[in-house]
Amino acid sequence: MAETSDPRIPPRDRVVLRYVLDRLVDEDPRRVFAKFTDGSQWTRHDLREIARTYAAGFQALGVEQGDHVASFLPSSIEALSVWHGLNYMGAVYVPLNPAYKGALLEHTVATSDATLIVAHPDLSQRLGNIDLARLTDLVHLGSAEGGGPVIDGLNCMPSSVLTSQGSDPAPLDRPIEPWDVQGIW
């Protein structure tokens, strides 16, 4: 992997999520990365497979490197999966505060520059009461059924669209660089 010769810019495998994760898996794939309140845990290898699966799912939906994708999810395993999947493929993760509604939600959606939003069904209902700006697609994520309410003006899809493509995302158009935007909080 070619790096810049500027010593002020750290190497990709130290600051870009995709390359950090690949490096950590190469170093020790079985090391525990995260433990969850339900007692489950992910190793570094598990996380990379989840990230690759979600990256492939987002790519199948037409998300490209550099695209902004809004996430309207509570703190959860699903939110972590979306974040890592988007960053693994070089897209920009734009989490929305799950407390937002009305004018504040509308403003945040409008400034997100996203056409796709991934939302928990309990939260996605709030989208029906606002101007959707550029949003055209919604993936419901976080419910046992994998679906959610129909929102006028959005192509609503179940969570399975993000996990049915396998874990082999398409190659990147170009390397993700340390200066590329990875998230907007």
Short mmCIF file of C-alpha atoms in Angstrom, two decimals:
data_model
loop_
_atom_site.label_atom_id
_atom_site.label_comp_id
_atom_site.label_asym_id
_atom_site.label_seq_id
_atom_site.Cartn_x
_atom_site.Cartn_y
_atom_site.Cartn_z
CA MET A 1 0.00 0.00 0.00
CA ALA A 2 1.59 3.27 -1.10
CA GLU A 3 1.76 5.95 1.56
CA THR A 4 2.46 9.66 1.46
CA SER A 5 6.00 10.78 2.21
CA ASP A 6 4.79 13.62 4.44
CA PRO A 7 5.80 12.66 8.02
CA ARG A 8 2.95 14.76 9.45
CA ILE A 9 0.37 12.36 8.01
CA PRO A 10 0.11 9.05 9.83
CA PRO A 11 0.05 5.82 7.81
CA ARG A 12 -3.37 4.52 6.72
CA ASP A 13 -3.11 1.41 8.87
CA ARG A 14 -2.93 3.62 11.97
CA VAL A 15 -5.87 5.97 11.30
CA VAL A 16 -8.22 4.65 8.61
CA LEU A 17 -10.73 2.20 10.06
CA ARG A 18 -10.55 -0.31 7.19
CA TYR A 19 -6.79 -0.64 7.35
CA VAL A 20 -6.65 -0.51 11.16
CA LEU A 21 -9.13 -3.38 11.30
CA ASP A 22 -7.26 -5.40 8.67
CA ARG A 23 -4.00 -4.85 10.59
CA LEU A 24 -5.56 -5.87 13.92
CA VAL A 25 -6.97 -9.05 12.39
CA ASP A 26 -3.56 -9.88 10.89
CA GLU A 27 -1.94 -9.36 14.32
CA ASP A 28 -4.40 -11.37 16.43
CA PRO A 29 -7.74 -12.37 14.86
CA ARG A 30 -9.06 -14.11 17.99
CA ARG A 31 -8.55 -11.18 20.33
CA VAL A 32 -11.85 -9.89 21.72
CA PHE A 33 -12.79 -6.55 20.21
CA ALA A 34 -16.12 -5.89 21.96
CA LYS A 35 -18.24 -7.40 24.74
CA PHE A 36 -21.95 -6.66 24.81
CA THR A 37 -24.45 -6.45 27.65
CA ASP A 38 -26.23 -9.60 26.47
CA GLY A 39 -23.02 -11.57 27.10
CA SER A 40 -22.07 -11.94 23.44
CA GLN A 41 -18.76 -10.74 22.12
CA TRP A 42 -16.97 -10.06 18.86
CA THR A 43 -13.40 -10.92 18.07
CA ARG A 44 -11.43 -8.75 15.69
CA HIS A 45 -12.12 -11.33 12.98
CA ASP A 46 -15.86 -11.25 13.75
CA LEU A 47 -15.93 -7.47 13.45
CA ARG A 48 -14.11 -7.51 10.14
CA GLU A 49 -16.53 -10.09 8.73
CA ILE A 50 -19.48 -8.00 9.90
CA ALA A 51 -17.92 -4.86 8.42
CA ARG A 52 -17.27 -6.64 5.11
CA THR A 53 -20.83 -8.03 5.05
CA TYR A 54 -22.39 -4.62 5.65
CA ALA A 55 -20.01 -2.99 3.17
CA ALA A 56 -21.13 -5.46 0.49
CA GLY A 57 -24.76 -4.81 1.40
CA PHE A 58 -24.36 -1.05 1.14
CA GLN A 59 -22.55 -1.40 -2.18
CA ALA A 60 -25.41 -3.57 -3.50
CA LEU A 61 -27.76 -0.70 -2.62
CA GLY A 62 -25.66 1.66 -4.76
CA VAL A 63 -23.66 3.34 -1.99
CA GLU A 64 -20.27 4.44 -3.31
CA GLN A 65 -17.05 5.52 -1.71
CA GLY A 66 -17.51 9.05 -0.32
CA ASP A 67 -21.33 8.88 -0.16
CA HIS A 68 -23.00 10.08 3.04
CA VAL A 69 -25.34 7.58 4.74
CA ALA A 70 -27.47 8.63 7.70
CA SER A 71 -27.90 6.32 10.67
CA PHE A 72 -30.93 6.87 12.93
CA LEU A 73 -30.29 4.08 15.42
CA PRO A 74 -29.98 3.84 19.19
CA SER A 75 -26.64 2.73 20.60
CA SER A 76 -26.61 -0.92 19.61
CA ILE A 77 -24.83 -3.76 17.89
CA GLU A 78 -26.61 -2.70 14.70
CA ALA A 79 -25.27 0.87 14.93
CA LEU A 80 -21.75 -0.49 15.37
CA SER A 81 -22.24 -2.76 12.35
CA VAL A 82 -23.47 0.09 10.16
CA TRP A 83 -20.61 2.39 11.21
CA HIS A 84 -17.92 -0.19 10.50
CA GLY A 85 -19.55 -1.40 7.28
CA LEU A 86 -19.77 2.12 5.85
CA ASN A 87 -16.23 3.02 6.86
CA TYR A 88 -14.88 -0.28 5.52
CA MET A 89 -16.12 0.66 2.04
CA GLY A 90 -15.09 4.31 2.32
CA ALA A 91 -18.54 5.83 2.75
CA VAL A 92 -19.29 8.56 5.30
CA TYR A 93 -21.17 7.55 8.46
CA VAL A 94 -23.63 10.26 9.60
CA PRO A 95 -25.27 9.26 12.90
CA LEU A 96 -28.39 11.15 13.91
CA ASN A 97 -29.26 11.59 17.57
CA PRO A 98 -32.14 9.18 18.36
CA ALA A 99 -33.76 11.88 20.49
CA TYR A 100 -34.27 14.14 17.47
CA LYS A 101 -37.73 14.74 16.06
CA GLY A 102 -39.61 17.46 14.24
CA ALA A 103 -37.67 20.51 13.06
CA LEU A 104 -34.37 19.37 14.60
CA LEU A 105 -34.57 16.00 12.84
CA GLU A 106 -35.58 17.72 9.59
CA HIS A 107 -32.61 20.09 9.77
CA THR A 108 -30.18 17.26 10.51
CA VAL A 109 -31.51 15.11 7.67
CA ALA A 110 -31.25 18.07 5.28
CA THR A 111 -27.64 18.81 6.25
CA SER A 112 -26.59 15.14 6.19
CA ASP A 113 -26.45 15.15 2.38
CA ALA A 114 -27.66 11.52 2.52
CA THR A 115 -29.97 9.75 0.10
CA LEU A 116 -30.03 6.58 2.23
CA ILE A 117 -30.91 6.32 5.90
CA VAL A 118 -30.67 3.26 8.12
CA ALA A 119 -33.17 3.56 10.97
CA HIS A 120 -34.73 1.60 13.77
CA PRO A 121 -38.45 1.12 13.01
CA ASP A 122 -39.45 2.90 16.23
CA LEU A 123 -37.47 5.96 15.11
CA SER A 124 -38.22 5.82 11.39
CA GLN A 125 -41.85 6.74 12.05
CA ARG A 126 -40.62 10.27 12.82
CA LEU A 127 -39.42 10.61 9.22
CA GLY A 128 -43.04 10.61 8.06
CA ASN A 129 -43.57 14.02 9.64
CA ILE A 130 -40.67 15.95 8.09
CA ASP A 131 -39.31 17.13 4.75
CA LEU A 132 -37.05 14.28 3.62
CA ALA A 133 -34.61 16.54 1.74
CA ARG A 134 -32.49 14.22 -0.49
CA LEU A 135 -33.53 10.96 1.22
CA THR A 136 -34.91 8.37 -1.18
CA ASP A 137 -34.21 5.06 0.59
CA LEU A 138 -34.69 3.67 4.09
CA VAL A 139 -33.38 0.42 5.54
CA HIS A 140 -35.17 -0.67 8.70
CA LEU A 141 -32.68 -2.16 11.13
CA GLY A 142 -32.98 -3.33 14.70
CA SER A 143 -36.37 -5.01 14.87
CA ALA A 144 -36.86 -8.74 15.31
CA GLU A 145 -38.85 -8.89 12.07
CA GLY A 146 -36.32 -6.84 10.10
CA GLY A 147 -39.00 -4.55 8.66
CA GLY A 148 -40.81 -1.42 9.72
CA PRO A 149 -43.40 1.15 8.80
CA VAL A 150 -43.87 2.41 5.27
CA ILE A 151 -42.85 6.06 5.00
CA ASP A 152 -44.33 8.02 2.09
CA GLY A 153 -41.59 9.22 -0.25
CA LEU A 154 -39.06 6.55 0.77
CA ASN A 155 -38.23 3.17 -0.70
CA CYS A 156 -38.43 1.16 2.55
CA MET A 157 -36.39 -2.04 2.78
CA PRO A 158 -35.89 -4.73 5.43
CA SER A 159 -32.59 -5.26 7.23
CA SER A 160 -31.86 -8.36 5.16
CA VAL A 161 -30.74 -6.16 2.23
CA LEU A 162 -27.60 -5.37 4.21
CA THR A 163 -26.69 -8.95 5.05
CA SER A 164 -27.76 -11.00 2.04
CA GLN A 165 -24.79 -10.19 -0.22
CA GLY A 166 -22.17 -12.24 1.62
CA SER A 167 -18.94 -10.79 2.98
CA ASP A 168 -17.04 -9.97 -0.18
CA PRO A 169 -17.37 -6.24 -0.93
CA ALA A 170 -16.25 -4.89 -4.29
CA PRO A 171 -12.74 -3.45 -4.47
CA LEU A 172 -12.32 0.21 -3.59
CA ASP A 173 -12.18 2.79 -6.38
CA ARG A 174 -9.07 4.14 -4.67
CA PRO A 175 -7.43 3.73 -1.26
CA ILE A 176 -9.16 5.45 1.65
CA GLU A 177 -6.80 8.17 2.79
CA PRO A 178 -6.31 9.62 6.29
CA TRP A 179 -7.75 12.94 5.09
CA ASP A 180 -10.93 11.38 3.68
CA VAL A 181 -14.07 12.10 5.70
CA GLN A 182 -15.17 8.92 7.48
CA GLY A 183 -17.90 10.32 9.71
CA ILE A 184 -19.83 13.46 10.51
CA TRP A 185 -20.95 13.72 14.11
#
